[in-house]
Amino acid sequence: MNMKISIFNKIDLNLLKIFSNYFGRAWGFLSILICTPFYIKYLGLESYAIIGLYTLILAIISLADAGMASAVTKEFSLNRGSSYNFNLLIKIEKIYLAIFFLICLIIILLSGYLSENWINASHISSEDIKNYIILIGIGACIQMTASIYYGAIYGLGNQIIANNYQILWVTSKSILVLFLLKYYLNSLYVFFIWQIVCNIVYVLILRSYVMKNINHKNDIIFDKKFKISKDIVGYIGGMSLISIISALNSQLDKVAVSNYFELKTFGYYSMSAYLSQITIFLSIPLASFFFPLLTRRSEDTNNELFEIIMKNFIKMLYFMIIPFVFVLLFYPQEILIFWTKTSIDSHVLNEIKFLMIFLTIGSLFFALQLPFYYAFLAKSKTKYVIHQGLIQLAINVPFLLFFSIKDMFKYIGLAWFFSNLIAYIYIVYFYQKSTSNFLLKEYFIRYVILPTFISILVFYSFYSFYSFYKSWFVVFILLSFWLSFFCNIFTFNVMNGNKYFDIKSFYDFPK
């Protein structure tokens, strides 16, 4: 016991949680990077595109979450007691299971229609596609139920435990399946059935952990008269609309490409979109860490501590993601070929490079919004987020329809770029209007303009050397990123009178 205490005295728990979040997310990302070339090798590009449909369908059915998982995280963060948490979880759990059972049934009934009218496959039969859609629907619905338990663990502050479970789950479903494909049967049926098995085990483990924590003596009995409060219903109502709008904005491009273009083209788009959204994947772990902290301080009469947490959120996020964007902007071709380990036609490659530029910059603007997005959610000011999403949707739909109908594949990314640029401007403007402690000029100069200028300077310098040697691009990427990162920290500390390379202030803040 004393040993455990001494360890946690030496290691800041905030930093430990952040590292845990990143390791959990990084492993999920790395597993896909590692496995994608093998999926393409064992199954082919068209079958890989079918795997991409799993992500798309999962995102679409996540609309039914209606903010319930977020509400669980928010309520568990407020420490209202075990009895309250238990009753709230059971109540939402029953609603969740009923909704996703119904969705699963709808997907099964529509599978035949979707296989005939949505997917344009050259080498996969409609009957097989129908069966794949059914398996995807079952697996995705089971996976979605995990989100309320995962959110509960986060709300309880046990983020490290949640991430450990997630790492084991990701390893099982993404990497262990390769052995089945290689040594048992090279088939998408094996892939999707394995996903279902892993998802069932994952859900059961998460639920067991949550129940042991909130009802460890097994003495709390569900109160049938328990009602979800009006505040939570209002929050869920706002979040449900946000979830619908957000899912539409993030998945409409994939729906359009999968419908208007061949399945092979959708495979290329899936790869490009995945790489361009690495910036977002890097941002989500920080957002997951900061959201409970912002929620706890959202009801303080003194807004000072809330703003301190916000500034740290912005610093940590921007100084990391802005340099990383230039990795994708300067080296898209090298990364794509190195990752997929497949030869791509030069004409297609040029289109993908053009596509990735706008997808990547659009993802940057998406990530820049996150501190303000979660600040509004923490304060239950969902109307700003809803208005922002509607603006994005109004831009996204006409752009996507025009470029898809005109068969202009490489311009699809413009919809993502413009919608997120306008949304970013909107949410920053209204956050500045809603608080007196936010200085707009300081924000743009210190957190956006300077890091961008420094990163461009560093990456351009190293890319000039790389253009001459045309080898060891990974080394040039690592040198460029880390030099940009530390130059940003150095510049910020000089401007604020801190020690040159002081990083403690980035994670030492009110809990």
Short mmCIF file of C-alpha atoms in Angstrom, two decimals:
data_model
loop_
_atom_site.label_atom_id
_atom_site.label_comp_id
_atom_site.label_asym_id
_atom_site.label_seq_id
_atom_site.Cartn_x
_atom_site.Cartn_y
_atom_site.Cartn_z
CA MET A 1 0.00 0.00 0.00
CA ASN A 2 2.77 2.45 0.96
CA MET A 3 4.62 1.57 -2.20
CA LYS A 4 1.56 2.43 -4.32
CA ILE A 5 1.14 5.77 -2.53
CA SER A 6 4.81 6.65 -3.01
CA ILE A 7 4.59 5.87 -6.70
CA PHE A 8 1.60 8.16 -7.18
CA ASN A 9 3.35 10.86 -5.16
CA LYS A 10 6.12 10.83 -7.75
CA ILE A 11 3.94 10.67 -10.85
CA ASP A 12 1.35 13.35 -11.43
CA LEU A 13 -1.99 11.58 -11.85
CA ASN A 14 -3.15 14.10 -14.45
CA LEU A 15 -0.15 13.35 -16.63
CA LEU A 16 -0.59 9.63 -16.10
CA LYS A 17 -4.21 9.81 -17.25
CA ILE A 18 -3.27 11.84 -20.32
CA PHE A 19 -0.55 9.34 -21.27
CA SER A 20 -3.02 6.52 -20.70
CA ASN A 21 -5.58 8.19 -22.97
CA TYR A 22 -2.99 8.68 -25.66
CA PHE A 23 -1.61 5.19 -25.41
CA GLY A 24 -5.12 3.74 -25.64
CA ARG A 25 -5.97 5.85 -28.69
CA ALA A 26 -2.52 5.45 -30.22
CA TRP A 27 -2.77 1.70 -29.98
CA GLY A 28 -6.16 1.77 -31.68
CA PHE A 29 -4.69 3.91 -34.44
CA LEU A 30 -1.48 1.88 -34.75
CA SER A 31 -3.37 -1.40 -34.90
CA ILE A 32 -5.25 -0.13 -37.96
CA LEU A 33 -2.03 1.16 -39.53
CA ILE A 34 -0.36 -2.20 -38.93
CA CYS A 35 -3.29 -4.33 -40.04
CA THR A 36 -4.54 -2.46 -43.12
CA PRO A 37 -1.76 -3.72 -45.46
CA PHE A 38 -2.49 -7.28 -44.29
CA TYR A 39 -6.25 -6.85 -44.75
CA ILE A 40 -5.61 -5.70 -48.32
CA LYS A 41 -3.13 -8.55 -48.88
CA TYR A 42 -5.38 -11.31 -47.53
CA LEU A 43 -8.78 -10.00 -48.65
CA GLY A 44 -8.19 -7.54 -51.51
CA LEU A 45 -9.02 -3.84 -51.88
CA GLU A 46 -12.77 -4.35 -52.44
CA SER A 47 -13.07 -6.47 -49.30
CA TYR A 48 -11.07 -3.85 -47.40
CA ALA A 49 -13.64 -1.29 -48.56
CA ILE A 50 -16.37 -3.52 -47.06
CA ILE A 51 -14.46 -3.37 -43.77
CA GLY A 52 -14.60 0.42 -44.16
CA LEU A 53 -18.39 0.13 -44.25
CA TYR A 54 -18.26 -1.17 -40.67
CA THR A 55 -16.92 2.20 -39.51
CA LEU A 56 -19.50 4.03 -41.60
CA ILE A 57 -22.47 2.00 -40.31
CA LEU A 58 -21.17 2.27 -36.74
CA ALA A 59 -21.06 6.05 -37.09
CA ILE A 60 -24.58 6.17 -38.54
CA ILE A 61 -26.16 4.03 -35.82
CA SER A 62 -24.32 6.04 -33.17
CA LEU A 63 -27.00 8.65 -33.84
CA ALA A 64 -29.24 6.52 -31.63
CA ASP A 65 -26.93 7.11 -28.67
CA ALA A 66 -28.67 10.50 -28.43
CA GLY A 67 -26.06 11.80 -26.00
CA MET A 68 -26.84 9.16 -23.37
CA ALA A 69 -23.23 7.96 -23.07
CA SER A 70 -22.06 11.57 -22.70
CA ALA A 71 -24.76 12.15 -20.07
CA VAL A 72 -23.52 9.12 -18.10
CA THR A 73 -19.96 10.49 -18.15
CA LYS A 74 -21.18 13.94 -17.11
CA GLU A 75 -23.38 12.67 -14.25
CA PHE A 76 -20.82 10.19 -12.91
CA SER A 77 -18.26 13.04 -12.90
CA LEU A 78 -20.43 15.00 -10.45
CA ASN A 79 -20.16 12.34 -7.69
CA ARG A 80 -23.86 12.15 -6.80
CA GLY A 81 -23.47 8.82 -4.97
CA SER A 82 -23.48 5.10 -5.77
CA SER A 83 -27.24 4.65 -5.49
CA TYR A 84 -27.92 7.49 -7.93
CA ASN A 85 -25.27 6.23 -10.37
CA PHE A 86 -26.61 2.67 -10.22
CA ASN A 87 -30.22 3.68 -10.90
CA LEU A 88 -29.24 6.09 -13.66
CA LEU A 89 -27.10 3.47 -15.39
CA ILE A 90 -29.77 0.74 -15.22
CA LYS A 91 -32.39 3.16 -16.56
CA ILE A 92 -30.25 4.27 -19.50
CA GLU A 93 -29.05 0.71 -20.07
CA LYS A 94 -32.62 -0.51 -20.62
CA ILE A 95 -33.30 2.30 -23.09
CA TYR A 96 -30.00 1.63 -24.86
CA LEU A 97 -30.59 -2.10 -25.31
CA ALA A 98 -34.12 -1.58 -26.64
CA ILE A 99 -32.96 1.03 -29.16
CA PHE A 100 -30.05 -0.98 -30.52
CA PHE A 101 -32.05 -4.20 -30.73
CA LEU A 102 -34.54 -2.31 -32.91
CA ILE A 103 -31.75 -0.82 -35.05
CA CYS A 104 -30.16 -4.23 -35.53
CA LEU A 105 -33.51 -5.60 -36.70
CA ILE A 106 -33.93 -2.71 -39.16
CA ILE A 107 -30.45 -3.30 -40.62
CA ILE A 108 -31.21 -6.99 -41.11
CA LEU A 109 -34.49 -6.16 -42.90
CA LEU A 110 -32.82 -3.53 -45.13
CA SER A 111 -29.68 -5.56 -45.91
CA GLY A 112 -31.05 -6.93 -49.20
CA TYR A 113 -32.06 -3.49 -50.46
CA LEU A 114 -28.73 -1.93 -49.45
CA SER A 115 -26.69 -4.67 -51.13
CA GLU A 116 -28.55 -4.12 -54.41
CA ASN A 117 -28.86 -0.32 -54.44
CA TRP A 118 -26.03 1.15 -52.36
CA ILE A 119 -22.81 -0.81 -52.93
CA ASN A 120 -21.16 -0.90 -56.38
CA ALA A 121 -18.92 -3.99 -56.21
CA SER A 122 -17.19 -5.65 -59.16
CA HIS A 123 -16.05 -8.93 -57.62
CA ILE A 124 -18.33 -9.51 -54.60
CA SER A 125 -21.83 -10.95 -55.04
CA SER A 126 -24.92 -9.12 -53.77
CA GLU A 127 -25.77 -12.10 -51.55
CA ASP A 128 -22.39 -11.90 -49.81
CA ILE A 129 -22.71 -8.13 -49.40
CA LYS A 130 -26.15 -8.66 -47.86
CA ASN A 131 -24.72 -11.12 -45.32
CA TYR A 132 -21.79 -8.80 -44.56
CA ILE A 133 -24.19 -5.91 -43.86
CA ILE A 134 -26.15 -8.13 -41.44
CA LEU A 135 -22.97 -9.12 -39.59
CA ILE A 136 -21.79 -5.49 -39.55
CA GLY A 137 -25.14 -4.39 -38.10
CA ILE A 138 -25.00 -6.98 -35.31
CA GLY A 139 -21.36 -6.22 -34.46
CA ALA A 140 -21.81 -2.45 -34.56
CA CYS A 141 -24.92 -2.50 -32.35
CA ILE A 142 -23.15 -4.64 -29.75
CA GLN A 143 -20.12 -2.35 -29.87
CA MET A 144 -22.28 0.74 -29.33
CA THR A 145 -23.63 -0.64 -26.04
CA ALA A 146 -20.08 -0.54 -24.68
CA SER A 147 -20.08 3.27 -24.85
CA ILE A 148 -22.29 3.79 -21.77
CA TYR A 149 -20.08 1.57 -19.61
CA TYR A 150 -16.91 3.13 -21.02
CA GLY A 151 -18.38 6.58 -20.32
CA ALA A 152 -19.27 5.52 -16.77
CA ILE A 153 -15.69 4.40 -16.09
CA TYR A 154 -14.41 7.75 -17.41
CA GLY A 155 -16.88 9.65 -15.27
CA LEU A 156 -15.70 7.75 -12.19
CA GLY A 157 -12.17 8.97 -12.97
CA ASN A 158 -10.81 5.50 -13.76
CA GLN A 159 -9.56 6.42 -17.20
CA ILE A 160 -6.46 4.24 -16.96
CA ILE A 161 -8.58 1.13 -16.36
CA ALA A 162 -10.90 2.04 -19.25
CA ASN A 163 -7.94 2.46 -21.58
CA ASN A 164 -6.39 -0.84 -20.51
CA TYR A 165 -9.61 -2.67 -21.38
CA GLN A 166 -9.80 -0.83 -24.69
CA ILE A 167 -6.24 -1.81 -25.60
CA LEU A 168 -6.99 -5.50 -24.98
CA TRP A 169 -10.19 -5.24 -27.01
CA VAL A 170 -8.50 -3.48 -29.95
CA THR A 171 -5.66 -6.01 -29.94
CA SER A 172 -8.10 -8.92 -30.01
CA LYS A 173 -10.38 -7.65 -32.77
CA SER A 174 -7.78 -6.05 -35.04
CA ILE A 175 -4.60 -8.10 -34.70
CA LEU A 176 -5.63 -11.57 -33.54
CA VAL A 177 -8.05 -11.81 -36.47
CA LEU A 178 -5.04 -11.79 -38.80
CA PHE A 179 -4.07 -15.23 -37.52
CA LEU A 180 -7.57 -16.50 -38.29
CA LEU A 181 -7.43 -15.03 -41.80
CA LYS A 182 -4.02 -16.54 -42.49
CA TYR A 183 -4.23 -19.94 -40.81
CA TYR A 184 -7.96 -20.75 -40.65
CA LEU A 185 -9.97 -19.18 -43.48
CA ASN A 186 -9.29 -16.15 -45.65
CA SER A 187 -12.83 -14.74 -45.56
CA LEU A 188 -14.76 -11.64 -44.56
CA TYR A 189 -17.22 -13.92 -42.77
CA VAL A 190 -14.44 -14.93 -40.37
CA PHE A 191 -13.47 -11.28 -39.91
CA PHE A 192 -16.96 -10.03 -39.01
CA ILE A 193 -17.91 -13.00 -36.81
CA TRP A 194 -14.68 -12.45 -34.85
CA GLN A 195 -15.62 -8.78 -34.39
CA ILE A 196 -18.96 -9.82 -32.90
CA VAL A 197 -17.31 -12.25 -30.46
CA CYS A 198 -14.77 -9.63 -29.32
CA ASN A 199 -17.49 -6.99 -28.89
CA ILE A 200 -19.64 -9.28 -26.73
CA VAL A 201 -16.72 -10.10 -24.41
CA TYR A 202 -15.71 -6.41 -24.24
CA VAL A 203 -19.22 -5.26 -23.26
CA LEU A 204 -19.53 -7.92 -20.55
CA ILE A 205 -16.14 -7.03 -19.03
CA LEU A 206 -16.88 -3.27 -18.96
CA ARG A 207 -20.31 -3.78 -17.43
CA SER A 208 -18.92 -6.10 -14.76
CA TYR A 209 -16.27 -3.53 -13.79
CA VAL A 210 -18.77 -0.65 -13.55
CA MET A 211 -21.21 -2.66 -11.44
CA LYS A 212 -18.48 -3.74 -9.02
CA ASN A 213 -17.50 -0.09 -8.55
CA ILE A 214 -20.95 1.40 -7.99
CA ASN A 215 -22.55 -1.62 -6.29
CA HIS A 216 -19.57 -3.54 -4.89
CA LYS A 217 -21.56 -4.93 -1.96
CA ASN A 218 -24.43 -5.87 -4.27
CA ASP A 219 -26.81 -4.18 -1.81
CA ILE A 220 -28.32 -1.50 -4.08
CA ILE A 221 -31.64 -2.48 -5.62
CA PHE A 222 -32.95 -0.76 -8.72
CA ASP A 223 -35.69 1.72 -7.87
CA LYS A 224 -38.48 1.24 -10.42
CA LYS A 225 -39.77 4.72 -9.55
CA PHE A 226 -36.42 6.32 -10.43
CA LYS A 227 -36.83 9.02 -13.05
CA ILE A 228 -34.19 10.76 -15.09
CA SER A 229 -34.13 14.44 -14.07
CA LYS A 230 -35.30 17.20 -16.38
CA ASP A 231 -31.76 18.59 -16.55
CA ILE A 232 -30.44 15.27 -17.86
CA VAL A 233 -33.37 14.91 -20.27
CA GLY A 234 -32.64 18.42 -21.55
CA TYR A 235 -28.96 17.61 -21.90
CA ILE A 236 -29.72 14.33 -23.70
CA GLY A 237 -32.19 16.14 -25.94
CA GLY A 238 -29.58 18.69 -26.93
CA MET A 239 -26.91 16.01 -27.31
CA SER A 240 -29.18 13.83 -29.45
CA LEU A 241 -29.54 16.63 -31.97
CA ILE A 242 -25.81 17.32 -31.76
CA SER A 243 -25.05 13.62 -32.32
CA ILE A 244 -27.29 13.46 -35.38
CA ILE A 245 -25.80 16.61 -36.90
CA SER A 246 -22.23 15.57 -36.02
CA ALA A 247 -22.64 12.09 -37.50
CA LEU A 248 -24.13 13.51 -40.69
CA ASN A 249 -21.30 16.02 -41.05
CA SER A 250 -18.57 13.43 -40.46
CA GLN A 251 -20.07 10.57 -42.50
CA LEU A 252 -21.94 12.19 -45.41
CA ASP A 253 -18.78 12.20 -47.52
CA LYS A 254 -18.35 8.44 -47.06
CA VAL A 255 -22.03 7.82 -47.83
CA ALA A 256 -21.71 9.90 -51.02
CA VAL A 257 -18.47 8.26 -52.18
CA SER A 258 -19.70 4.72 -51.42
CA ASN A 259 -22.90 5.40 -53.39
CA TYR A 260 -21.68 7.44 -56.39
CA PHE A 261 -18.28 5.81 -56.96
CA GLU A 262 -17.01 2.25 -57.35
CA LEU A 263 -16.17 0.22 -54.25
CA LYS A 264 -12.46 0.36 -55.16
CA THR A 265 -12.59 4.17 -55.23
CA PHE A 266 -14.33 4.10 -51.85
CA GLY A 267 -11.40 2.00 -50.60
CA TYR A 268 -8.96 4.70 -51.70
CA TYR A 269 -11.12 7.37 -50.11
CA SER A 270 -11.33 5.43 -46.84
CA MET A 271 -7.54 5.25 -46.67
CA SER A 272 -7.14 8.96 -47.47
CA ALA A 273 -9.82 10.01 -44.99
CA TYR A 274 -8.30 7.86 -42.27
CA LEU A 275 -4.84 9.36 -42.70
CA SER A 276 -6.14 12.92 -42.89
CA GLN A 277 -8.10 12.48 -39.66
CA ILE A 278 -5.11 11.38 -37.59
CA THR A 279 -5.17 14.94 -36.23
CA ILE A 280 -8.65 14.29 -34.85
CA PHE A 281 -7.65 10.90 -33.42
CA LEU A 282 -4.79 12.64 -31.59
CA SER A 283 -7.19 15.26 -30.22
CA ILE A 284 -9.91 13.00 -28.83
CA PRO A 285 -7.83 11.54 -25.93
CA LEU A 286 -7.14 15.05 -24.63
CA ALA A 287 -10.80 15.97 -25.01
CA SER A 288 -11.79 12.81 -23.10
CA PHE A 289 -9.45 13.81 -20.28
CA PHE A 290 -10.48 17.47 -20.08
CA PHE A 291 -14.26 17.09 -20.43
CA PRO A 292 -14.82 15.72 -16.87
CA LEU A 293 -12.52 18.43 -15.48
CA LEU A 294 -14.41 21.18 -17.29
CA THR A 295 -17.71 19.67 -16.12
CA ARG A 296 -16.63 19.72 -12.46
CA ARG A 297 -15.72 23.42 -12.71
CA SER A 298 -18.68 24.41 -14.88
CA GLU A 299 -20.89 25.19 -11.87
CA ASP A 300 -18.30 27.31 -10.02
CA THR A 301 -19.38 30.88 -9.37
CA ASN A 302 -15.78 31.92 -10.02
CA ASN A 303 -14.99 31.21 -13.68
CA GLU A 304 -11.22 31.55 -13.18
CA LEU A 305 -10.45 27.85 -12.62
CA PHE A 306 -12.57 26.88 -15.63
CA GLU A 307 -10.56 29.24 -17.84
CA ILE A 308 -7.24 27.91 -16.49
CA ILE A 309 -8.28 24.40 -17.53
CA MET A 310 -9.41 25.73 -20.92
CA LYS A 311 -6.06 27.42 -21.57
CA ASN A 312 -4.19 24.24 -20.72
CA PHE A 313 -6.49 22.27 -23.01
CA ILE A 314 -5.78 24.68 -25.87
CA LYS A 315 -2.01 24.73 -25.24
CA MET A 316 -1.58 20.99 -25.06
CA LEU A 317 -3.81 20.36 -28.06
CA TYR A 318 -2.61 23.07 -30.45
CA PHE A 319 1.13 22.67 -29.83
CA MET A 320 0.79 19.00 -30.74
CA ILE A 321 -1.68 18.94 -33.63
CA ILE A 322 -0.47 21.98 -35.59
CA PRO A 323 3.01 20.49 -36.22
CA PHE A 324 1.47 17.10 -36.95
CA VAL A 325 -0.73 18.51 -39.72
CA PHE A 326 2.39 19.44 -41.66
CA VAL A 327 3.58 15.82 -41.53
CA LEU A 328 0.57 14.95 -43.69
CA LEU A 329 0.79 18.06 -45.88
CA PHE A 330 4.48 17.65 -46.74
CA TYR A 331 4.69 13.84 -47.01
CA PRO A 332 1.28 12.48 -48.17
CA GLN A 333 2.60 10.30 -51.01
CA GLU A 334 5.41 8.77 -48.96
CA ILE A 335 3.11 7.97 -46.03
CA LEU A 336 0.38 6.46 -48.21
CA ILE A 337 2.71 4.15 -50.15
CA PHE A 338 4.69 3.18 -47.04
CA TRP A 339 1.46 2.40 -45.18
CA THR A 340 -0.44 0.39 -47.79
CA LYS A 341 2.65 -1.25 -49.34
CA THR A 342 0.77 -1.33 -52.65
CA SER A 343 1.51 0.32 -55.98
CA ILE A 344 -1.02 3.01 -56.89
CA ASP A 345 -1.54 4.33 -60.40
CA SER A 346 0.17 7.74 -60.79
CA HIS A 347 -3.05 9.46 -61.90
CA VAL A 348 -4.97 8.06 -58.92
CA LEU A 349 -2.08 8.95 -56.60
CA ASN A 350 -2.14 12.59 -57.74
CA GLU A 351 -5.88 12.77 -57.11
CA ILE A 352 -5.44 11.26 -53.65
CA LYS A 353 -2.68 13.77 -52.80
CA PHE A 354 -4.92 16.69 -53.81
CA LEU A 355 -7.82 15.16 -51.87
CA MET A 356 -5.70 14.68 -48.74
CA ILE A 357 -4.58 18.32 -48.63
CA PHE A 358 -8.12 19.62 -48.06
CA LEU A 359 -9.18 16.68 -45.89
CA THR A 360 -6.14 17.27 -43.66
CA ILE A 361 -6.62 21.03 -43.29
CA GLY A 362 -10.33 20.46 -42.69
CA SER A 363 -9.45 17.99 -39.92
CA LEU A 364 -7.15 20.61 -38.38
CA PHE A 365 -10.01 23.11 -38.18
CA PHE A 366 -12.19 20.37 -36.67
CA ALA A 367 -9.57 19.69 -33.97
CA LEU A 368 -9.10 23.40 -33.24
CA GLN A 369 -12.81 23.59 -32.34
CA LEU A 370 -12.69 20.88 -29.66
CA PRO A 371 -11.79 23.00 -26.58
CA PHE A 372 -14.71 25.36 -27.27
CA TYR A 373 -17.03 22.50 -28.21
CA TYR A 374 -16.43 20.70 -24.91
CA ALA A 375 -16.52 23.94 -22.90
CA PHE A 376 -20.04 24.59 -24.18
CA LEU A 377 -21.07 20.99 -23.46
CA ALA A 378 -19.63 21.15 -19.93
CA LYS A 379 -21.81 24.19 -19.27
CA SER A 380 -24.79 22.50 -20.99
CA LYS A 381 -24.90 25.31 -23.58
CA THR A 382 -25.77 22.93 -26.38
CA LYS A 383 -27.49 25.53 -28.58
CA TYR A 384 -24.15 26.92 -29.78
CA VAL A 385 -22.94 23.47 -30.78
CA ILE A 386 -26.25 22.72 -32.54
CA HIS A 387 -26.13 25.97 -34.53
CA GLN A 388 -22.52 25.28 -35.45
CA GLY A 389 -23.39 21.80 -36.71
CA LEU A 390 -26.31 23.07 -38.78
CA ILE A 391 -24.02 25.59 -40.48
CA GLN A 392 -21.60 22.77 -41.32
CA LEU A 393 -24.44 20.67 -42.71
CA ALA A 394 -25.67 23.55 -44.88
CA ILE A 395 -22.20 23.76 -46.45
CA ASN A 396 -21.50 20.02 -46.62
CA VAL A 397 -24.60 18.79 -48.45
CA PRO A 398 -24.49 20.97 -51.62
CA PHE A 399 -20.70 20.57 -51.99
CA LEU A 400 -20.84 16.78 -51.66
CA LEU A 401 -23.80 16.39 -54.01
CA PHE A 402 -22.23 18.61 -56.66
CA PHE A 403 -18.80 16.94 -56.67
CA SER A 404 -20.27 13.42 -56.45
CA ILE A 405 -22.79 13.88 -59.27
CA LYS A 406 -20.10 15.51 -61.44
CA ASP A 407 -17.73 12.58 -60.73
CA MET A 408 -15.09 14.99 -59.33
CA PHE A 409 -13.52 12.62 -56.81
CA LYS A 410 -10.48 14.69 -55.85
CA TYR A 411 -12.59 17.75 -54.93
CA ILE A 412 -14.73 15.90 -52.36
CA GLY A 413 -12.39 17.15 -49.59
CA LEU A 414 -13.43 20.77 -50.21
CA ALA A 415 -16.74 20.11 -48.45
CA TRP A 416 -14.93 18.95 -45.28
CA PHE A 417 -12.49 21.89 -45.51
CA PHE A 418 -15.01 24.73 -45.89
CA SER A 419 -17.57 23.34 -43.42
CA ASN A 420 -14.98 23.02 -40.65
CA LEU A 421 -13.38 26.39 -41.38
CA ILE A 422 -16.71 28.21 -41.03
CA ALA A 423 -17.65 26.12 -37.98
CA TYR A 424 -14.34 26.99 -36.31
CA ILE A 425 -14.81 30.72 -36.87
CA TYR A 426 -18.38 30.50 -35.55
CA ILE A 427 -17.62 28.62 -32.32
CA VAL A 428 -14.59 30.76 -31.42
CA TYR A 429 -16.57 33.96 -32.00
CA PHE A 430 -19.46 32.91 -29.78
CA TYR A 431 -17.21 31.51 -27.06
CA GLN A 432 -15.47 34.87 -26.92
CA LYS A 433 -18.88 36.57 -26.67
CA SER A 434 -19.99 34.25 -23.85
CA THR A 435 -17.05 34.82 -21.49
CA SER A 436 -15.18 37.90 -20.32
CA ASN A 437 -11.89 36.10 -19.64
CA PHE A 438 -11.13 34.99 -23.19
CA LEU A 439 -8.81 37.33 -25.12
CA LEU A 440 -9.28 36.73 -28.85
CA LYS A 441 -6.11 38.50 -30.00
CA GLU A 442 -3.94 36.62 -27.49
CA TYR A 443 -5.56 33.33 -28.49
CA PHE A 444 -4.84 33.72 -32.20
CA ILE A 445 -1.30 35.07 -31.83
CA ARG A 446 -0.01 32.72 -29.11
CA TYR A 447 -1.90 29.53 -29.87
CA VAL A 448 -2.60 29.59 -33.62
CA ILE A 449 -0.43 31.97 -35.66
CA LEU A 450 2.94 31.47 -33.95
CA PRO A 451 2.78 27.64 -33.78
CA THR A 452 1.70 27.56 -37.44
CA PHE A 453 4.51 29.89 -38.55
CA ILE A 454 7.15 27.96 -36.58
CA SER A 455 5.92 24.62 -37.91
CA ILE A 456 5.90 25.79 -41.54
CA LEU A 457 9.43 27.14 -41.18
CA VAL A 458 10.79 23.93 -39.63
CA PHE A 459 8.99 21.53 -41.97
CA TYR A 460 9.90 23.48 -45.09
CA SER A 461 13.56 23.52 -44.09
CA PHE A 462 13.70 19.78 -43.47
CA TYR A 463 11.63 18.98 -46.57
CA SER A 464 14.15 20.89 -48.69
CA PHE A 465 16.85 18.52 -47.44
CA TYR A 466 14.60 15.52 -48.00
CA SER A 467 13.85 16.62 -51.59
CA PHE A 468 17.56 16.50 -52.27
CA TYR A 469 18.23 13.06 -50.70
CA LYS A 470 14.82 11.38 -51.36
CA SER A 471 15.34 8.79 -48.61
CA TRP A 472 14.80 8.32 -44.86
CA PHE A 473 11.59 10.34 -44.93
CA VAL A 474 10.56 8.93 -41.53
CA VAL A 475 13.67 10.45 -39.95
CA PHE A 476 12.90 13.84 -41.52
CA ILE A 477 9.32 13.63 -40.25
CA LEU A 478 10.39 12.84 -36.69
CA LEU A 479 13.03 15.59 -36.64
CA SER A 480 10.59 18.14 -38.08
CA PHE A 481 7.77 17.27 -35.70
CA TRP A 482 9.77 17.23 -32.47
CA LEU A 483 11.75 20.35 -33.33
CA SER A 484 8.49 22.19 -34.13
CA PHE A 485 6.93 20.92 -30.91
CA PHE A 486 9.79 22.06 -28.67
CA CYS A 487 10.20 25.36 -30.53
CA ASN A 488 6.53 26.08 -29.84
CA ILE A 489 6.99 25.32 -26.14
CA PHE A 490 10.17 27.42 -26.02
CA THR A 491 8.48 30.40 -27.71
CA PHE A 492 5.44 30.21 -25.46
CA ASN A 493 7.55 30.04 -22.28
CA VAL A 494 9.71 32.99 -23.36
CA MET A 495 6.58 35.08 -24.01
CA ASN A 496 5.18 34.15 -20.58
CA GLY A 497 8.40 34.53 -18.58
CA ASN A 498 8.68 30.81 -17.77
CA LYS A 499 11.76 28.62 -17.86
CA TYR A 500 12.66 27.93 -21.47
CA PHE A 501 11.57 24.29 -21.62
CA ASP A 502 9.17 24.17 -18.68
CA ILE A 503 6.37 21.70 -19.48
CA LYS A 504 4.91 21.22 -15.99
CA SER A 505 2.53 24.14 -16.44
CA PHE A 506 0.96 22.25 -19.33
CA TYR A 507 -0.46 19.58 -17.06
CA ASP A 508 -0.30 21.10 -13.55
CA PHE A 509 -3.75 22.62 -13.15
CA PRO A 510 -6.89 22.42 -10.96
CA LYS A 511 -8.34 18.92 -10.72
#
